[in-house]
PDB file of C-alpha atoms in Angstrom:
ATOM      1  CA  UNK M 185       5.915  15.930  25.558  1.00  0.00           C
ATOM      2  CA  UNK M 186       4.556  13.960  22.891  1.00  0.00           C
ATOM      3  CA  UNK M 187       5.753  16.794  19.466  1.00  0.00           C
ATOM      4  CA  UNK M 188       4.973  14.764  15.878  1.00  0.00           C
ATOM      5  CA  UNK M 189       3.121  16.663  13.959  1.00  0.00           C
ATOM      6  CA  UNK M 190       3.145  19.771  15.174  1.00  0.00           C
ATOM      7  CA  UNK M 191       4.338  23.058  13.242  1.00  0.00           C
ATOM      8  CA  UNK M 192       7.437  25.249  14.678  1.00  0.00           C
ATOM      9  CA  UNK M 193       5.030  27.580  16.141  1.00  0.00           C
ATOM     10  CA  UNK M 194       2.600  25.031  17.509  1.00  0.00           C
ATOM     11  CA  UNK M 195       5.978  22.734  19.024  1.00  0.00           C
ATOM     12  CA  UNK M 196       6.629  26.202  21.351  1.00  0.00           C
ATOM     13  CA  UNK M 197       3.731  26.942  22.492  1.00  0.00           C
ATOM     14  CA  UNK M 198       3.479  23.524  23.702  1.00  0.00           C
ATOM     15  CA  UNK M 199       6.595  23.091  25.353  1.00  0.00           C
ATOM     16  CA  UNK M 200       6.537  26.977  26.511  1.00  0.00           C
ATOM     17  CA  UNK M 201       3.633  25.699  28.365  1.00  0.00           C
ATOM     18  CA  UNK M 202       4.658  22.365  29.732  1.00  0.00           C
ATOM     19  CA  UNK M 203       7.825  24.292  31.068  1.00  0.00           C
ATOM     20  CA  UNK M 204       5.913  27.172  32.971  1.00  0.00           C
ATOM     21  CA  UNK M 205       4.860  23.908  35.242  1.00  0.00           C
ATOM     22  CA  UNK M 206       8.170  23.761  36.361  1.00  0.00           C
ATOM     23  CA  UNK M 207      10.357  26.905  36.288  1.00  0.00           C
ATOM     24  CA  UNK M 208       9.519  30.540  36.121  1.00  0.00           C
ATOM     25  CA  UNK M 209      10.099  33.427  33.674  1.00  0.00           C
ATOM     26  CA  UNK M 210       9.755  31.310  30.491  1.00  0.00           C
ATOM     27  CA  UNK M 211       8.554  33.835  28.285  1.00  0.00           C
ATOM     28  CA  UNK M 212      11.319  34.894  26.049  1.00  0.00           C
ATOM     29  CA  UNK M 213      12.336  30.839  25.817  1.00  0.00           C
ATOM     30  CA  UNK M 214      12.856  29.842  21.859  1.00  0.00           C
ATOM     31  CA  UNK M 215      12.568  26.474  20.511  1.00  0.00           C
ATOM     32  CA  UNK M 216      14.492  25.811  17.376  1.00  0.00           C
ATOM     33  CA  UNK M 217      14.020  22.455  15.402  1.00  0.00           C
ATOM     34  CA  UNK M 218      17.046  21.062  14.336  1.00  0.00           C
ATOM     35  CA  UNK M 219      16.069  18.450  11.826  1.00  0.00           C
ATOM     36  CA  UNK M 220      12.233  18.317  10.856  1.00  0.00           C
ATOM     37  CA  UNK M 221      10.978  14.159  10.560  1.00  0.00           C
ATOM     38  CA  UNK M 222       7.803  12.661   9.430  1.00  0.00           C
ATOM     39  CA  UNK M 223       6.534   9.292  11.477  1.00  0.00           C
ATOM     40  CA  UNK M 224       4.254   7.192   8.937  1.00  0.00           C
ATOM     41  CA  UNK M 225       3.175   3.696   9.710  1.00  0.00           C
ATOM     42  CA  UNK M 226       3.085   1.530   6.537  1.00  0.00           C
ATOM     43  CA  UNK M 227       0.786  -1.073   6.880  1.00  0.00           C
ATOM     44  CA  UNK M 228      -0.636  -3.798   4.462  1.00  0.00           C
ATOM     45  CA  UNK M 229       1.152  -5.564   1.436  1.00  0.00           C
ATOM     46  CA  UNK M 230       4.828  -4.810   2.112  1.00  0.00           C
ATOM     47  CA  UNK M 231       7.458  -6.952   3.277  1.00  0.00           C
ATOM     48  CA  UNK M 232       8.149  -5.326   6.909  1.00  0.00           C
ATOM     49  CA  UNK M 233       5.527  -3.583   8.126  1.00  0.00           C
ATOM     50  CA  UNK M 234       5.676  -1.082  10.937  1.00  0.00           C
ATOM     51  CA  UNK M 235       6.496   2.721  11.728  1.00  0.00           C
ATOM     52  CA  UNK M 236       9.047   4.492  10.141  1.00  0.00           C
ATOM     53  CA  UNK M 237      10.416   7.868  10.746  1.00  0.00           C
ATOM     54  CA  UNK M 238      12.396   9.456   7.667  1.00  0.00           C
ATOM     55  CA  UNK M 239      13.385  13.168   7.166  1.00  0.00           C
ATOM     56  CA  UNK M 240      10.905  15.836   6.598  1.00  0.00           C
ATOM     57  CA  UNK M 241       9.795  16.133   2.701  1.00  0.00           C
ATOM     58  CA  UNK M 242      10.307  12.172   2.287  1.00  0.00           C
ATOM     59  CA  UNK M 243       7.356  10.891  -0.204  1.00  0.00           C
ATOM     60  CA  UNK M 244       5.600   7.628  -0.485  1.00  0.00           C
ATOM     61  CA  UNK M 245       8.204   6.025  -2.659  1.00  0.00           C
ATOM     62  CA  UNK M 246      10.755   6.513   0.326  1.00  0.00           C
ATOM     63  CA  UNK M 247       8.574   5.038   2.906  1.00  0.00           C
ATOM     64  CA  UNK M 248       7.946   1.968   0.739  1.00  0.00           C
ATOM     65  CA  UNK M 249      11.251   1.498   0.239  1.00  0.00           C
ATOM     66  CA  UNK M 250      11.966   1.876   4.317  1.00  0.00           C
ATOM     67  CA  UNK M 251       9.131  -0.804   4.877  1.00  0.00           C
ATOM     68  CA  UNK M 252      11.272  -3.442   2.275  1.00  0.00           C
ATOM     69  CA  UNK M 253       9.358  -2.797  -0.491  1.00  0.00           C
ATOM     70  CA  UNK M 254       6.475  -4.289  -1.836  1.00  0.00           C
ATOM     71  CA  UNK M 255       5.590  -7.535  -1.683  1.00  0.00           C
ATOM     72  CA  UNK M 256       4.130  -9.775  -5.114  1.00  0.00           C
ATOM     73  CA  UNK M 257       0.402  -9.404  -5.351  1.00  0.00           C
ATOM     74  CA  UNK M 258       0.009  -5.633  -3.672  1.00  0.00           C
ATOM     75  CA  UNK M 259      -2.906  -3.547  -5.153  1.00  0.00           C
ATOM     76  CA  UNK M 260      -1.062  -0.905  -6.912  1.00  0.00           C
ATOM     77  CA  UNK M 261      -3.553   1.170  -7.640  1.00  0.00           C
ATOM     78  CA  UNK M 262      -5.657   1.886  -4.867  1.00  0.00           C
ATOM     79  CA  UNK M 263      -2.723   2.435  -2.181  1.00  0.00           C
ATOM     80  CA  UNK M 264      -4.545   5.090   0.915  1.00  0.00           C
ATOM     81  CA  UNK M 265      -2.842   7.595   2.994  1.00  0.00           C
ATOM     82  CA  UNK M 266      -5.366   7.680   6.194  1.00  0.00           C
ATOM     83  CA  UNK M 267      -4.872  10.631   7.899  1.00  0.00           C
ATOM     84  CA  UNK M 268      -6.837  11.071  11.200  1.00  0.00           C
ATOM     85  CA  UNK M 269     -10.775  10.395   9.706  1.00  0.00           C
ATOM     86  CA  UNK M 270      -9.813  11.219   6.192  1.00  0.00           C
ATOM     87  CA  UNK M 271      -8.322   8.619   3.667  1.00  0.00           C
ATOM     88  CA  UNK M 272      -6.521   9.871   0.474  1.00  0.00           C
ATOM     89  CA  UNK M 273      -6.714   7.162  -2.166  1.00  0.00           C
ATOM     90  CA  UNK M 274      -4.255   7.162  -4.695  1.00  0.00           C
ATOM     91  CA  UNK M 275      -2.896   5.267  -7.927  1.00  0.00           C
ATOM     92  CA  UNK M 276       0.738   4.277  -7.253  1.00  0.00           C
ATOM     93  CA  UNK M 277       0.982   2.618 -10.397  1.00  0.00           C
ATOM     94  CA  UNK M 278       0.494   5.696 -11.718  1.00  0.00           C
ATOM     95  CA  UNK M 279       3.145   7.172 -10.417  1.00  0.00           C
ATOM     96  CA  UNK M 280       5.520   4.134 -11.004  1.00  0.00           C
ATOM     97  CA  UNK M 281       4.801   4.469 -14.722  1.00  0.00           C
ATOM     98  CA  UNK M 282       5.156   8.418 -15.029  1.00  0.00           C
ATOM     99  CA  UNK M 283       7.347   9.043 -12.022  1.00  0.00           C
ATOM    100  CA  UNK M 284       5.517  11.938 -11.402  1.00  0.00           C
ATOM    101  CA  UNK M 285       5.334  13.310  -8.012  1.00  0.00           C
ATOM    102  CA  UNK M 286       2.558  14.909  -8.523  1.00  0.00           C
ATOM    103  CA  UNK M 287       0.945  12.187  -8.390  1.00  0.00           C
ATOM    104  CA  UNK M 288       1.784  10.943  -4.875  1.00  0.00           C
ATOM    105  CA  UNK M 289      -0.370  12.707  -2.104  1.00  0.00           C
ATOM    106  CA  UNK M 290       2.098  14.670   0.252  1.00  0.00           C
ATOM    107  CA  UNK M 291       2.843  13.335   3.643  1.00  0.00           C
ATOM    108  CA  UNK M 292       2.525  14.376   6.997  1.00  0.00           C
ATOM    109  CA  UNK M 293       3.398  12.970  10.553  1.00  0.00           C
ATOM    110  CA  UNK M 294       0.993  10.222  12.012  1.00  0.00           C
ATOM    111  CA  UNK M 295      -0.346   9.558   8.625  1.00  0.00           C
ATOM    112  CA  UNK M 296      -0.976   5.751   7.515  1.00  0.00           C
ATOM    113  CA  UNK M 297      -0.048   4.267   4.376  1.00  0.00           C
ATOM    114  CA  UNK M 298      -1.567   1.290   3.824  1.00  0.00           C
ATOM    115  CA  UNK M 299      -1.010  -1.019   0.764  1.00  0.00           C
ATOM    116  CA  UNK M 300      -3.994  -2.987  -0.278  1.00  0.00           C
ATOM    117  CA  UNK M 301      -3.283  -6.710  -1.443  1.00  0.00           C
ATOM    118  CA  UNK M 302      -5.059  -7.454  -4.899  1.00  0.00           C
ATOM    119  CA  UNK M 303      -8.429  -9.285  -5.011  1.00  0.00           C
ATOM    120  CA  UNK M 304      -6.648 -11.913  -7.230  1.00  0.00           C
ATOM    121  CA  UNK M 305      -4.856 -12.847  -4.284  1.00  0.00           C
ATOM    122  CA  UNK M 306      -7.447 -12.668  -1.432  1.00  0.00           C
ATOM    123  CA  UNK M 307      -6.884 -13.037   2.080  1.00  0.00           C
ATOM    124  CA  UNK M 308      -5.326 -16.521   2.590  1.00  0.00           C
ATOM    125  CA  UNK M 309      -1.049 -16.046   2.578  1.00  0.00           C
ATOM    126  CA  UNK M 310       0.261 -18.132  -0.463  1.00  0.00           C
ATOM    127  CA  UNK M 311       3.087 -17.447  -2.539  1.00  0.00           C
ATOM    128  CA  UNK M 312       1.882 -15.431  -5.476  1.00  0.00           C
ATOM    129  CA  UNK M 313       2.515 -16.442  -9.036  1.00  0.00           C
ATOM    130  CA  UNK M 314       0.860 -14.310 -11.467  1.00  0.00           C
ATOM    131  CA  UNK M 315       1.685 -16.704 -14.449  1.00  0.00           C
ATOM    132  CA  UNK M 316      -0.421 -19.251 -12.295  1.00  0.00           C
ATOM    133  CA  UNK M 317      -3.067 -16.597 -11.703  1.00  0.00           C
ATOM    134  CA  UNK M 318      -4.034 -15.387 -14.839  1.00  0.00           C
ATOM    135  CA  UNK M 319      -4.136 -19.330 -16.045  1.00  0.00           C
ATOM    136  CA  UNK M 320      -6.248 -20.454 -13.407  1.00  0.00           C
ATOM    137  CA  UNK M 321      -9.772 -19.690 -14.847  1.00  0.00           C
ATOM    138  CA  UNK M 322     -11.165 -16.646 -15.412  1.00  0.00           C
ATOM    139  CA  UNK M 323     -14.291 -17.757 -12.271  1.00  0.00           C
ATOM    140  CA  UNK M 324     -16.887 -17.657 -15.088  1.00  0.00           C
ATOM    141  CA  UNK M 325     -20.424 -17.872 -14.137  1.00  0.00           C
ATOM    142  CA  UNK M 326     -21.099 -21.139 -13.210  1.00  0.00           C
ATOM    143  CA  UNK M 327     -23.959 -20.668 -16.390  1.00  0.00           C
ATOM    144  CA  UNK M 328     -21.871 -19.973 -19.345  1.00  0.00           C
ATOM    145  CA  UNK M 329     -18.811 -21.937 -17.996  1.00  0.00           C
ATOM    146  CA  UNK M 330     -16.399 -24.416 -19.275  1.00  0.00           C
ATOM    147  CA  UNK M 331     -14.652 -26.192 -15.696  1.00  0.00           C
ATOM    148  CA  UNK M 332     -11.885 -28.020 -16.754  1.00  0.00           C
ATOM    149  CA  UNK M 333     -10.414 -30.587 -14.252  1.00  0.00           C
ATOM    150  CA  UNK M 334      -7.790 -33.201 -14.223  1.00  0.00           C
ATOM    151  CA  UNK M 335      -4.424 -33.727 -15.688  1.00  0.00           C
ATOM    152  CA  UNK M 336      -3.824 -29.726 -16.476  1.00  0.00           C
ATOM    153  CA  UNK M 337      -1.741 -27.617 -14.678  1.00  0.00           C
ATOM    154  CA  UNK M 338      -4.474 -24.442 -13.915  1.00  0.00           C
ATOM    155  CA  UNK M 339      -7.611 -26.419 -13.374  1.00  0.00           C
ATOM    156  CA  UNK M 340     -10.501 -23.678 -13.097  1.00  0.00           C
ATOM    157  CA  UNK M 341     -13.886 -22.206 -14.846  1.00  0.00           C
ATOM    158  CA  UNK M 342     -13.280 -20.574 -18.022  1.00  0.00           C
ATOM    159  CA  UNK M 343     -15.944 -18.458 -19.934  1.00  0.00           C
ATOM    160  CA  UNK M 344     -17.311 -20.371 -22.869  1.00  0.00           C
ATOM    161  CA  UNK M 345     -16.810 -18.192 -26.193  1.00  0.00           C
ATOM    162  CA  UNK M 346     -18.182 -19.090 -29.553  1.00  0.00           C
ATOM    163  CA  UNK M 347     -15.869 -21.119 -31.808  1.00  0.00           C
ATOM    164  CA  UNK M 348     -14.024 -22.183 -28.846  1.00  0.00           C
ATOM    165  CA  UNK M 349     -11.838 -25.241 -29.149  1.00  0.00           C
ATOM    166  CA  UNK M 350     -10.978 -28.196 -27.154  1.00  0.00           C
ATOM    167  CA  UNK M 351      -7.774 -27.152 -27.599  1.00  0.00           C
ATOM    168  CA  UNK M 352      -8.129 -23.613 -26.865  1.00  0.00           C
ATOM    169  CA  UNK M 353      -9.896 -24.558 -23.679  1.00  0.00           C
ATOM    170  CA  UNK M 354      -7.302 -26.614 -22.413  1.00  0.00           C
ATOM    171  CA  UNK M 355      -3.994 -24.491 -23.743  1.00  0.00           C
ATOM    172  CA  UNK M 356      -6.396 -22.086 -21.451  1.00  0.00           C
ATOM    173  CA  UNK M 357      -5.885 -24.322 -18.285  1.00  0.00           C
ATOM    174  CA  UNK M 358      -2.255 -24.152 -18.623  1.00  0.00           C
ATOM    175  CA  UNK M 359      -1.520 -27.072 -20.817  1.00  0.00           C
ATOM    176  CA  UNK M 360      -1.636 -30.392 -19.943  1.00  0.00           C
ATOM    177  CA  UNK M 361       0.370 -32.257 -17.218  1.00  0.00           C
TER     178      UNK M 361
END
């Protein structure tokens, strides 16, 4: 009998009724729960993804750490919790700088937590370096942009800015090689 995420009362009921197909006189049967566990599958940007089942009351923060933590370029701060058709999104960041509970959304079994990776890192697998990152241009409109190409180590577009220098510029595209 397939049980996660059922209440006490609910879990009973439902095994009250799978047992009348086999025995008789199962009225006055009790179930008792010995240890209560939540089964959330943490998908996205964290280093082993998969399903994890951790004691009842566990928060997000546990089941992060379960799943190996995060991994270098997840979106912090628009983390979901789907939960059948609904999804919950949330500001983990948030909670990282506070540590307020509050601020996670509660769990429950079968839930999803999925970890977004940033837009700075789209959807191609690289190693992430966020020095690199924020050097690498700023992707300017191509109609108010400097490109700066060659011997420098971030080559990218840069938005042009009034009293901008040639120096500026390329101290901008990380310095030359």
């Amino acid at each position: 009998v397939f049980v996660a995420g059922y209440n006490e009362q609910q879990l009973q009921d439902v095994i009250i009724e799978t047992l009348k197909t086999v025995y008789r006189d199962v009225n006055n049967a009790r179930v008792f729960i010995k240890q209560q566990q939540l089964l959330v599958s943490v998908q996205g940007y964290v280093v082993k993804p998969g399903e994890y089942t951790l004691p009842a009351g566990s928060n997000i923060q546990m089941f992060v750490y379960e799943a190996g933590g995060l991994r270098a370029g997840a979106q912090l701060d628009k983390m979901i919790v789907k939960r059948g058709d609904q999804n919950i999104e949330f500001d983990y960041k948030r909670f990282l700088d506070t540590g307020d509970n509050s601020q996670l959304p509660k769990l429950e079994s079968l839930d999803v937590l999925f970890v977004p990776a940033s837009p700075l890192v789209g959807n191609i697998e690289q190693e992430f370096d966020a020095a690199k990152l924020a050097n690498s241009g700023d992707s300017a409109d191509s109609a108010r942009a400097i490109k700066v190409f060659g011997e420098v180590n971030a080559p990218g577009s840069f938005t042009y800015k009034p009293n901008t220098t040639l120096v500026d510029v390329v101290m901008r595209a990380g310095g030359v090689t």
